Coordinates of C-alpha atoms in Angstrom, one line a residue:
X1 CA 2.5 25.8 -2.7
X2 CA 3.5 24.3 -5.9
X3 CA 0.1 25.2 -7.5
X4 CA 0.5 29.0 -6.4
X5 CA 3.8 29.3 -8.3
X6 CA 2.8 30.3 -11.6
X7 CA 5.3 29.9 -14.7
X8 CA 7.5 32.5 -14.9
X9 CA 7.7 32.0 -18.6
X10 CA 4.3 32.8 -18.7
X11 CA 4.0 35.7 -16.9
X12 CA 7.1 37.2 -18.8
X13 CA 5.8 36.2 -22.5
X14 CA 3.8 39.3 -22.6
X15 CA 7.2 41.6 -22.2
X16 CA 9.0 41.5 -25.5
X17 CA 12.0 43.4 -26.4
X18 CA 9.7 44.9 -28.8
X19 CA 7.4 46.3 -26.4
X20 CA 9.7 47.8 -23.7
X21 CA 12.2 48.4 -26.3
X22 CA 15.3 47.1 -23.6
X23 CA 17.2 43.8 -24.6
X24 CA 18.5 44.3 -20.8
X25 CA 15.2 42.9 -19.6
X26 CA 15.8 39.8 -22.0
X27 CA 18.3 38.6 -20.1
X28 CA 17.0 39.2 -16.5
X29 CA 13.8 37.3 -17.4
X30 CA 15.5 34.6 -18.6
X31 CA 18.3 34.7 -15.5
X32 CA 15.0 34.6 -13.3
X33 CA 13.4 31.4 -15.4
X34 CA 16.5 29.0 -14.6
X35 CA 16.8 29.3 -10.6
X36 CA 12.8 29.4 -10.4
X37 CA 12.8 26.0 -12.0
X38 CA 15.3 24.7 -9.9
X39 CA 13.2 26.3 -6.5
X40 CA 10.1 24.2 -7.6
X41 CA 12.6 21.2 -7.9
X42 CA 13.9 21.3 -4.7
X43 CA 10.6 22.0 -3.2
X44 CA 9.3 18.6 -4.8
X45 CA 12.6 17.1 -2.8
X46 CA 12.4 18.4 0.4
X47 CA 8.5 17.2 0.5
X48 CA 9.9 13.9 -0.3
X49 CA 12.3 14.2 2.3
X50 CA 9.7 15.3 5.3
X51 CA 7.9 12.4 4.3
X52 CA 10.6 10.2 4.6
X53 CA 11.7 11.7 7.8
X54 CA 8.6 11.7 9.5
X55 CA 8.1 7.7 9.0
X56 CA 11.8 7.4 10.1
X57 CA 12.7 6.0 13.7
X58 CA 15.5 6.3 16.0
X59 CA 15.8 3.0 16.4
X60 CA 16.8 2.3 12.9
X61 CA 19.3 5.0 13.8
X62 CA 21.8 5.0 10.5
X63 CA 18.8 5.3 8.4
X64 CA 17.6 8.2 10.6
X65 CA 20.8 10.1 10.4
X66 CA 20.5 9.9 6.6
X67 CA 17.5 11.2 6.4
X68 CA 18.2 14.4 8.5
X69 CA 21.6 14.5 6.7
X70 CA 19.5 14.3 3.3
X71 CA 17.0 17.0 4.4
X72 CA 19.2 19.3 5.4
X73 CA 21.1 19.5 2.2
X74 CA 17.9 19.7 0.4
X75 CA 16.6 22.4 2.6
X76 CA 20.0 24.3 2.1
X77 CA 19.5 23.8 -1.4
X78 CA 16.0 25.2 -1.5
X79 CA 17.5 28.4 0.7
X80 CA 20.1 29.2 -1.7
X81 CA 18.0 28.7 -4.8
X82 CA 15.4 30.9 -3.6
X83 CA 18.2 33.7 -2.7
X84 CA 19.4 33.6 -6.6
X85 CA 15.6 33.7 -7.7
X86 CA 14.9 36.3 -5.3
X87 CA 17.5 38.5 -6.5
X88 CA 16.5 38.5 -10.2
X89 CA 12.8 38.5 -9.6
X90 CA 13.6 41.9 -7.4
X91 CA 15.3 42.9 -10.2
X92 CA 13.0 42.6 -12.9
X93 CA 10.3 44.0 -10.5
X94 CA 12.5 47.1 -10.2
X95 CA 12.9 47.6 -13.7
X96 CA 9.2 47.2 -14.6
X97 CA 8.2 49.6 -11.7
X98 CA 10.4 52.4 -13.6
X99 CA 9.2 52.1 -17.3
X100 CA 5.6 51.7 -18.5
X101 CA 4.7 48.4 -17.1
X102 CA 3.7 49.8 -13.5
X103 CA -0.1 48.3 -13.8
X104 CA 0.8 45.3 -16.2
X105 CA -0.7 42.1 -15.7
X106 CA 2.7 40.3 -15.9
X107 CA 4.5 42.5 -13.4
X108 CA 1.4 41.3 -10.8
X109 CA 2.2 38.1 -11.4
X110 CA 6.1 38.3 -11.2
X111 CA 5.4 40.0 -7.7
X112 CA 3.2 37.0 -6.9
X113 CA 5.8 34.9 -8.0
X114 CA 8.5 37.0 -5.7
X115 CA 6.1 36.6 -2.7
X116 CA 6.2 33.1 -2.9
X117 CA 9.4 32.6 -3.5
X118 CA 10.2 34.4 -0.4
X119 CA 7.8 31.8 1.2
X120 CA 10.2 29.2 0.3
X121 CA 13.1 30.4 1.3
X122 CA 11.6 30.6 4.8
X123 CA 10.9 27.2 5.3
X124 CA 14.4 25.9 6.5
X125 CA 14.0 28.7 9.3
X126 CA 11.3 27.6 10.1
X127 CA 12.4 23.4 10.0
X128 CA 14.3 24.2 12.7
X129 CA 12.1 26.4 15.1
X130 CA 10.1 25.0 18.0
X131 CA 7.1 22.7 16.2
X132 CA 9.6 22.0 13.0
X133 CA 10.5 18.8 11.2
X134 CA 14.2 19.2 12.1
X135 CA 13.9 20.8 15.5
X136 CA 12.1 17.6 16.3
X137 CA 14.4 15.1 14.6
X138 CA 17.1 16.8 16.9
X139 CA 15.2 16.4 19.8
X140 CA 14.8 12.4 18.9
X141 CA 18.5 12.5 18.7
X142 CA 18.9 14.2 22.2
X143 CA 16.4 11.7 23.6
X144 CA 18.1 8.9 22.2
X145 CA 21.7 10.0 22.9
X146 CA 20.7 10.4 26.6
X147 CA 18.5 7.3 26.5
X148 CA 21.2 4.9 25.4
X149 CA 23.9 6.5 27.9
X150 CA 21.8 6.1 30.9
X151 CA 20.9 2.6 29.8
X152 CA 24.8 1.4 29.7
X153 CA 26.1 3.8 32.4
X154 CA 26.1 0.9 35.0
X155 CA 29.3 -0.5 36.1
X156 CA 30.8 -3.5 38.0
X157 CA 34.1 -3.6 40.3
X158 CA 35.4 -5.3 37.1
X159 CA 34.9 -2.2 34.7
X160 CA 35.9 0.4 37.2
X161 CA 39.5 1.0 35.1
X162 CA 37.9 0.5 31.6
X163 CA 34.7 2.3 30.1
X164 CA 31.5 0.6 31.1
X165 CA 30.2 1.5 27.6
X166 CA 30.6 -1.2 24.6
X167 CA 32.3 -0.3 21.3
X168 CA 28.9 -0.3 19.4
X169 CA 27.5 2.0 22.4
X170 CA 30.1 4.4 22.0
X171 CA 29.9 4.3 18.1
X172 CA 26.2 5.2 18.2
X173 CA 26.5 8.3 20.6
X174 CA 29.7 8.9 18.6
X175 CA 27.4 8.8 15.6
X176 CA 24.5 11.7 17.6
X177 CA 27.1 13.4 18.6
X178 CA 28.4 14.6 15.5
X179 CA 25.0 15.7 13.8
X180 CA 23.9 17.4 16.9
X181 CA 27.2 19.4 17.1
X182 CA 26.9 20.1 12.7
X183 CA 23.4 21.8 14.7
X184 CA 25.1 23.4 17.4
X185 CA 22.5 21.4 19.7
X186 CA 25.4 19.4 22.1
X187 CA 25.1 21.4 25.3
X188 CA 22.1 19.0 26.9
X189 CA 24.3 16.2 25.8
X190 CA 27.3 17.1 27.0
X191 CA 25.2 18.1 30.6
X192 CA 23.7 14.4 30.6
X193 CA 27.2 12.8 29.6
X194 CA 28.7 14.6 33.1
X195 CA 25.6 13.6 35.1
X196 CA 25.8 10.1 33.5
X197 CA 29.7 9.9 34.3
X198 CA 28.8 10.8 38.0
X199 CA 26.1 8.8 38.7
X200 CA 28.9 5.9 37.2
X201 CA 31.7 7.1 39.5
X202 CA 28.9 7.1 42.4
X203 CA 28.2 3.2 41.6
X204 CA 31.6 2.3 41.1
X205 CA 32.4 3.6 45.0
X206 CA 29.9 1.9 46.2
X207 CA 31.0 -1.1 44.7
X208 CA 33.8 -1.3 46.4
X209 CA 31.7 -1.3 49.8
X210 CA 34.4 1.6 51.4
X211 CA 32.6 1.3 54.8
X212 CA 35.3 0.1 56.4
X213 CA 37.6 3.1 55.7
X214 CA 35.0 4.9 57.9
X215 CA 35.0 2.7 60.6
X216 CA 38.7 2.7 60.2
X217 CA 38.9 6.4 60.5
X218 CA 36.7 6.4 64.0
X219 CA 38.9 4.1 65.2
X220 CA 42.3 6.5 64.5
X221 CA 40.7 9.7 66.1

């Protein structure tokens, strides 16, 4: 994607103030050169961060969170860069269009350069659809989240008035929690925190081996 890209610089050293006679241009091409720069940069770091996310595991979980947290930002970063570039490159394109450059070789390439750019700016969307890097980090998370809370859902008669899930338990879903709700991705988790709650509730009854209220209750009708 990178390679596509080509130098804005480049592809706008053709259009002089001499040439179109506008110093107005002058400044749009140079507004466009700055945020252009900084898209290729953040590109380069949201690569970095896929990579680092997709060797990643769950069960290093803090390290996991980070990542996500890192690539998200990054990816944010990218979006909004693009948006700036977008609108001067539009801009430019617009201005060109209306005076005598209609056919010029540099207006091609700053609508190459547009296209791309618009390429970019898609790639967070499309992070988080179905088959994206994040969408499938948050489904680790979900996994985990109800992975760990069926795993310490048991309790004994001795836990039934206190929660049967350990401090570091309860940090760690405390921990899912809160990046899955920054995604607006906690209804599955609060669904398998009620059923896990139940089935808890369920054990603890048994537990406490209530037969004999039924036998009781035969006896009284």
């Amino acid at each position: 994607m990178k390679q596509r890209l080509p130098s804005l610089e480049a592809a706008m050293r053709p259009i002089t103030v001499q040439r179109c006679g506008y110093s107005a241009i002058r400044d749009q091409i140079n507004g466009a050169i700055g945020p252009a720069a900084a898209v290729l940069k953040a590109y380069d770091v949201v690569r970095e961060l896929e990579k680092s996310l997709s060797f990643a595991s769950c069960s290093d979980l803090p390290a996991y969170l980070s990542a996500m947290k890192r690539l998200e930002g990054a990816l944010r970063f990218l979006a909004d860069n693009c948006e700036v570039a977008t609108q001067w490159l539009q801009d430019i394109v617009e201005f060109l269009e209306g005076k005598t450059f209609a056919n010029d070789r540099s207006l091609l390439s700053v609508k190459k350069a547009l296209r791309i750019i618009q390429e970019l700016h898609a790639i967070e969307g499309f992070a988080r659809r179905d088959g994206g890097l994040l969408n499938d980090a948050f489904n680790e998370l979900e996994a985990e989240f109800i992975s760990s809370l069926m795993e310490n859902s048991t309790t004994t008669i001795t836990s039934i008035a206190s929660s049967p899930l350990s401090v570091l338990v309860i940090q760690k879903l405390q921990a899912i929690v809160e990046r899955l709700n920054a995604a607006d991705r906690l209804e599955k988790c609060i669904f398998m925190y009620a059923e896990a709650r139940s089935l808890s509730a369920k054990r603890s009854l048994q537990a406490l081996d209530l037969d004999y209220l039924e036998i009781r209750d035969h006896r009284v009708c």
